[in-house]
CSV table of N, CA and C in Angstrom, one decimal:
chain,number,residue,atom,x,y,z
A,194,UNK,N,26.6,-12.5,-22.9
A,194,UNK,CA,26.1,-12.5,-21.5
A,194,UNK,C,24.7,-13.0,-21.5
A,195,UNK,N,24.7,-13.8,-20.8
A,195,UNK,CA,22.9,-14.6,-20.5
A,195,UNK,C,22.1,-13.8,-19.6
A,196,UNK,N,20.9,-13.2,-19.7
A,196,UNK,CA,20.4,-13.1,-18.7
A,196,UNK,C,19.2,-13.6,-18.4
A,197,UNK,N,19.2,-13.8,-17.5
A,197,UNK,CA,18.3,-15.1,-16.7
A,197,UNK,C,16.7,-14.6,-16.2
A,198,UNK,N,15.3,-14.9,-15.8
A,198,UNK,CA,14.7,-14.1,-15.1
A,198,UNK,C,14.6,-15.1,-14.1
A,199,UNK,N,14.1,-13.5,-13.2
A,199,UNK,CA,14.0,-13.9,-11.4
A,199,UNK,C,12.6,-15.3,-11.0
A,200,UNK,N,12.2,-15.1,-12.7
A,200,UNK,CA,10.6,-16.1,-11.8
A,200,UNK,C,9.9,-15.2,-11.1
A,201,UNK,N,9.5,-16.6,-10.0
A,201,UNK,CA,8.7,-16.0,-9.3
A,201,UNK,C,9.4,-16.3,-7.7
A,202,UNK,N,11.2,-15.9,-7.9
A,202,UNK,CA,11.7,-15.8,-6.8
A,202,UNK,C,11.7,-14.8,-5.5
A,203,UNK,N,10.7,-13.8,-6.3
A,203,UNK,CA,10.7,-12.5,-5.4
A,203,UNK,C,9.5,-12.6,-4.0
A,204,UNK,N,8.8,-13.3,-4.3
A,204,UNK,CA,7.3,-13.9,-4.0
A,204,UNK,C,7.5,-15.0,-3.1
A,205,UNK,N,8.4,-15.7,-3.5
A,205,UNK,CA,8.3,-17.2,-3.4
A,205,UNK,C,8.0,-17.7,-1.9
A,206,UNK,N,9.7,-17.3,-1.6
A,206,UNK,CA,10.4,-17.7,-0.1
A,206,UNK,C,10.4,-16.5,0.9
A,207,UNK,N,10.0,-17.1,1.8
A,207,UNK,CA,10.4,-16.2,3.1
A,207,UNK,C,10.8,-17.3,4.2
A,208,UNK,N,11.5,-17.0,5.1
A,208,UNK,CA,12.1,-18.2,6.0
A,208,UNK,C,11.6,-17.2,7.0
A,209,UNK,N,10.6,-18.4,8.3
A,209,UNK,CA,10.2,-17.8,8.9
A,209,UNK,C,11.5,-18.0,10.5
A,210,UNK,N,10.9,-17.9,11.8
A,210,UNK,CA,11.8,-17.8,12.6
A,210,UNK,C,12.5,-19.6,13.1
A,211,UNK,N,11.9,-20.5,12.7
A,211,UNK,CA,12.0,-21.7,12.7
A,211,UNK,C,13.0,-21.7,11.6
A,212,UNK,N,13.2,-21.3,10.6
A,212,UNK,CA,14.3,-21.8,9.4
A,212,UNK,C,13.1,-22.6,8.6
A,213,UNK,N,12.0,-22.2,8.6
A,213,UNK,CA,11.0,-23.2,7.8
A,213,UNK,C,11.0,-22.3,6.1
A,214,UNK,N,10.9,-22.7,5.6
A,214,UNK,CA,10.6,-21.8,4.6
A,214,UNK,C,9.5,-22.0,3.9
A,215,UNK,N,8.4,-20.4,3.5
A,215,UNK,CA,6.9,-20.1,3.5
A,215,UNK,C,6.9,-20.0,2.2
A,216,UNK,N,5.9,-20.5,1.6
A,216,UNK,CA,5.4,-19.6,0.0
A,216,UNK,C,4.3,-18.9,0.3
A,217,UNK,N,4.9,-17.5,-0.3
A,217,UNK,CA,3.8,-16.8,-0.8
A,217,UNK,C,3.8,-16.3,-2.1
A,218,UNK,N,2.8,-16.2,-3.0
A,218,UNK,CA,2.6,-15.8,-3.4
A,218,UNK,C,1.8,-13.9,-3.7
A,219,UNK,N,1.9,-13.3,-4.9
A,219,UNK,CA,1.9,-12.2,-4.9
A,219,UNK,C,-0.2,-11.7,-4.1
A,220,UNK,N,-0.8,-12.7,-4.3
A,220,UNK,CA,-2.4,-12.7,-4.1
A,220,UNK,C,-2.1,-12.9,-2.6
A,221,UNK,N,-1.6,-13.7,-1.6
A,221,UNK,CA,-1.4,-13.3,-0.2
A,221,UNK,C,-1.1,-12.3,0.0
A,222,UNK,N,0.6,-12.3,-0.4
A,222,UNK,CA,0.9,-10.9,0.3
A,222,UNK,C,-0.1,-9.3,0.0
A,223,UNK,N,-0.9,-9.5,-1.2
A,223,UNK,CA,-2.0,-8.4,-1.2
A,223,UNK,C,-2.8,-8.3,-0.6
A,224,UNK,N,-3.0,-9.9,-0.4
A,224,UNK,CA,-4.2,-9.6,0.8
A,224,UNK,C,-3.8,-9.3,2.3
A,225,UNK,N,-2.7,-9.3,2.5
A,225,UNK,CA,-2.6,-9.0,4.0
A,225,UNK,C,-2.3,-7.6,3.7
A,226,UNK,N,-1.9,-6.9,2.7
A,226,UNK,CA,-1.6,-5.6,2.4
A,226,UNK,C,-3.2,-4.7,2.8
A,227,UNK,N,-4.0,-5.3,2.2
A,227,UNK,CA,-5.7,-5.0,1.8
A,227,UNK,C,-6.0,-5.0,3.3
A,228,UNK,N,-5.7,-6.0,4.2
A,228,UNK,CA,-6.2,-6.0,5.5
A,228,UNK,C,-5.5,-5.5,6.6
A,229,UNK,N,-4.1,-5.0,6.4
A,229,UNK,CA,-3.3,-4.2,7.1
A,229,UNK,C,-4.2,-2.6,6.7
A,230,UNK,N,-4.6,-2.3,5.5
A,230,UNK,CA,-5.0,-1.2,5.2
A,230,UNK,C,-6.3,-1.0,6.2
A,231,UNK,N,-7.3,-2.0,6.1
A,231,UNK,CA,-8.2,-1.9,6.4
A,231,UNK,C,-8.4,-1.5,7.8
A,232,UNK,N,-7.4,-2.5,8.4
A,232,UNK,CA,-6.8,-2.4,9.9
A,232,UNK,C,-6.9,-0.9,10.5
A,233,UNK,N,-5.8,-0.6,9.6
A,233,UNK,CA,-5.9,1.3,9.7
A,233,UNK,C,-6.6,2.2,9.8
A,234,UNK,N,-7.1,1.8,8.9
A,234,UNK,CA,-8.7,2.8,8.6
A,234,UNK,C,-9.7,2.8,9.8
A,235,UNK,N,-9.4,1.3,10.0
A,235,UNK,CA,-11.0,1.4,11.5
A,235,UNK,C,-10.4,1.7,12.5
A,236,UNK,N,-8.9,1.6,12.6
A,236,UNK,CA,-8.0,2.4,13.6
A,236,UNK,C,-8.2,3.6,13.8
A,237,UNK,N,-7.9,4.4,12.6
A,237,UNK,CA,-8.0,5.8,12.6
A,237,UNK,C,-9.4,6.2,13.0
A,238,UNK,N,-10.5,5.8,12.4
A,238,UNK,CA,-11.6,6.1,12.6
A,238,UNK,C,-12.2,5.9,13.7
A,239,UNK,N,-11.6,4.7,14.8
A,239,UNK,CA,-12.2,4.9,16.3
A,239,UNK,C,-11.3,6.0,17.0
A,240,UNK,N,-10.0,5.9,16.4
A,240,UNK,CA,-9.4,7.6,17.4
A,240,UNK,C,-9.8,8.6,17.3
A,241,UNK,N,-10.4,8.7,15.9
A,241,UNK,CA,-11.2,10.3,16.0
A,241,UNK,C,-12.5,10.2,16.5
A,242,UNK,N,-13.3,9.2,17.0
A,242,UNK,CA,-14.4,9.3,16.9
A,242,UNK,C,-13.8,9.0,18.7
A,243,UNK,N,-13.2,8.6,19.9
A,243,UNK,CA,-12.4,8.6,20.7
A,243,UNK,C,-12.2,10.5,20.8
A,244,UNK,N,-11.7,10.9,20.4
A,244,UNK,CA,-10.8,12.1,20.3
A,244,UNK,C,-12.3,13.4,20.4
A,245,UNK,N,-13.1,12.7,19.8
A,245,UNK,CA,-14.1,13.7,19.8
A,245,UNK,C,-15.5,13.7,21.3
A,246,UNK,N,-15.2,12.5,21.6
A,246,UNK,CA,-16.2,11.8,22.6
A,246,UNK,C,-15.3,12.7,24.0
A,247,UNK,N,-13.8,12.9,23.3
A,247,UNK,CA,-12.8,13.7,25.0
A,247,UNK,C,-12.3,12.2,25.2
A,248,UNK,N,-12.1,11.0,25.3
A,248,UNK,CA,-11.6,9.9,25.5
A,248,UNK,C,-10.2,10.2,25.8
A,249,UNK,N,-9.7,10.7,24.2
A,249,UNK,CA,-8.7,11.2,23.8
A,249,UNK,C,-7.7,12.5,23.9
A,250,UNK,N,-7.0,12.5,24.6
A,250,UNK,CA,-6.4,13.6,25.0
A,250,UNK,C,-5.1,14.4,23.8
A,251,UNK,N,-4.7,13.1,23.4
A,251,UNK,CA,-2.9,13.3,23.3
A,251,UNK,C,-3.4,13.3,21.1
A,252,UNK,N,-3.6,14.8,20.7
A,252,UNK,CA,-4.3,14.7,19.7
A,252,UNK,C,-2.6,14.1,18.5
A,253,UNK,N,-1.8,13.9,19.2
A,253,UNK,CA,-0.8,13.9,18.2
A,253,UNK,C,-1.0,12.1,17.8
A,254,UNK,N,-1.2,11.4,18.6
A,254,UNK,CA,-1.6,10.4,18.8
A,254,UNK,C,-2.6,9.9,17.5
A,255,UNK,N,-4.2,10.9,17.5
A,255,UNK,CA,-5.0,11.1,16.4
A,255,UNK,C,-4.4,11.7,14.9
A,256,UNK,N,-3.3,11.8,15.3
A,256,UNK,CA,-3.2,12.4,13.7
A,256,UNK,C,-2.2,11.5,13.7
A,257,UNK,N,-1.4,10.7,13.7
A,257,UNK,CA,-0.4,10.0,13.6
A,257,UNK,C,-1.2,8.4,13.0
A,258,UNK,N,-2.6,8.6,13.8
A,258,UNK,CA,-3.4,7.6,12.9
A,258,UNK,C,-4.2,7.2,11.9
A,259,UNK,N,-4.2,8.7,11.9
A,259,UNK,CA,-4.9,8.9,10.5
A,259,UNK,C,-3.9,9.5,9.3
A,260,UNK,N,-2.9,9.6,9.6
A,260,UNK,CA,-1.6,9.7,8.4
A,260,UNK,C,-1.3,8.3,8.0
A,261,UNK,N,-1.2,7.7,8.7
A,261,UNK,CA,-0.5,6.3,8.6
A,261,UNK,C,-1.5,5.7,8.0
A,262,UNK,N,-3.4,6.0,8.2
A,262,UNK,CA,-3.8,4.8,7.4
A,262,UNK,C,-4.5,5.9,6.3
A,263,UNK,N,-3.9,7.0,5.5
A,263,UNK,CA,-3.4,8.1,4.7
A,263,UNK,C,-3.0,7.5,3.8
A,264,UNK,N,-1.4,7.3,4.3
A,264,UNK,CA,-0.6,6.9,3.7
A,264,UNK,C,-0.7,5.4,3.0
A,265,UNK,N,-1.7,4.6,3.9
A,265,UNK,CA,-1.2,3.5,3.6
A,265,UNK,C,-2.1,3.2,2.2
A,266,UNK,N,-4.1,4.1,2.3
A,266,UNK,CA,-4.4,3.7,1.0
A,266,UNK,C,-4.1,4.5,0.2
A,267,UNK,N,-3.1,5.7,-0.2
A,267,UNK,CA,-2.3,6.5,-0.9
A,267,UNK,C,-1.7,5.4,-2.0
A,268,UNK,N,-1.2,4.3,-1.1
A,268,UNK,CA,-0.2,3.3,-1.5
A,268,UNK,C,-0.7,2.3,-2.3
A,269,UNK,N,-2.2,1.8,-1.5
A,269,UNK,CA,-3.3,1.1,-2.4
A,269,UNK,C,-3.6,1.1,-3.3
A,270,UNK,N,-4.1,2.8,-3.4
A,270,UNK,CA,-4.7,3.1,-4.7
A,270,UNK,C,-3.4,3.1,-5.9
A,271,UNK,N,-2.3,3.7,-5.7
A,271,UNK,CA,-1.1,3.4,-6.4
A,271,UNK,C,-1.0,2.3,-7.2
A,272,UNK,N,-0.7,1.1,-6.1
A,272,UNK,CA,-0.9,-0.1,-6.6
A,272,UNK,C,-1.9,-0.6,-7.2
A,273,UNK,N,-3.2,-0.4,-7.3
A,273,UNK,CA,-4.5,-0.6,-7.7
A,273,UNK,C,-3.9,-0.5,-9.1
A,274,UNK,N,-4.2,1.0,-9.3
A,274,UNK,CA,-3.4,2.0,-11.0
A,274,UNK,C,-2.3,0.7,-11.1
A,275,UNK,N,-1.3,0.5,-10.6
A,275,UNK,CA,-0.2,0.0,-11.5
A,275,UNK,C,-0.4,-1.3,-12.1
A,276,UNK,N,-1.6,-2.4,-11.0
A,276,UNK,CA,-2.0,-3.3,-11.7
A,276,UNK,C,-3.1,-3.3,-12.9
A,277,UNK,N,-4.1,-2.3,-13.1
A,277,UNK,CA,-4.6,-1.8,-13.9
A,277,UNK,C,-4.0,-1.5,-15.1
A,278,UNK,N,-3.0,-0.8,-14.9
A,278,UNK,CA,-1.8,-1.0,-16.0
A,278,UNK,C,-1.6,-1.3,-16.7
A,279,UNK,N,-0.6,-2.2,-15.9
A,279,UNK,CA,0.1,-3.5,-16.9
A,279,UNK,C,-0.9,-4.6,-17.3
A,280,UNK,N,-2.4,-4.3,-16.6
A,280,UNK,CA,-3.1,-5.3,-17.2
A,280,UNK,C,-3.6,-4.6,-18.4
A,281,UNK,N,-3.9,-3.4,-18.7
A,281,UNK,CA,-3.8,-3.0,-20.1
A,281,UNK,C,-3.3,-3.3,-21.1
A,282,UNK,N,-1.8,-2.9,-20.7
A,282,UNK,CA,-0.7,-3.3,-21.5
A,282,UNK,C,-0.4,-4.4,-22.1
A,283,UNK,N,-0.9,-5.5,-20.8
A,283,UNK,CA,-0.7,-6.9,-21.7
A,283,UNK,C,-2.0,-6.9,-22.8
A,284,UNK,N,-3.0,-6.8,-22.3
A,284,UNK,CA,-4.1,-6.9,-23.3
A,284,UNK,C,-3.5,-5.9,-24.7
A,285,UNK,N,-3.0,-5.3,-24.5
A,285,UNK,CA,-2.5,-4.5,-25.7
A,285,UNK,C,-1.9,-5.0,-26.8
A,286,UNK,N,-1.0,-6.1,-26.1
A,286,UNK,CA,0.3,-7.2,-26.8
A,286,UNK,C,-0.7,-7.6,-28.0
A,287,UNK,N,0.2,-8.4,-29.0
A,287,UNK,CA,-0.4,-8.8,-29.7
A,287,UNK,C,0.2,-10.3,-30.0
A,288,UNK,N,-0.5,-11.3,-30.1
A,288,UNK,CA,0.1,-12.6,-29.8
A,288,UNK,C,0.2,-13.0,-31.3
């Protein structure tokens, strides 16, 4: 039984709504990850600071925005560690 690797087919292709097909690579899609996070953060941080001014009424709204950008650098820092990692790891190899 042969087994093949995926490359860098996981990354590669995305076909956008045109039928065009996009490369990305793994350093874009981080970076839109990094700035989707970031997004969050200054999200959450004008709702509460909204929420505190009275702007803001509907506090389920404030907490729904500050879980979400919670959660999202929860996810960051995760990935941070895992690239940290395996960048160990490989330095570990021995050639």
């Amino acid at each position: 039984m042969k087994v093949e690797g995926i490359g860098n087919q996981v990354f590669s292709e995305f076909e956008t709504g045109k039928g065009k097909k996009v490369e990305k690579g793994f350093k874009e899609i981080f970076e839109e990850f990094l700035s989707e996070v970031n997004s969050n953060l200054l999200e959450a941080s004008e709702a509460e600071k909204l929420f505190a001014q009275g702007k803001i009424s509907n506090i389920e709204e404030v907490i729904y925005k500050v879980e979400k950008a919670e959660v999202s650098l929860r996810l960051l820092v995760e990935l941070r560690n895992k690239v940290i990692e395996s960048y160990q790891e490989i330095m570990r190899m021995q050639v």
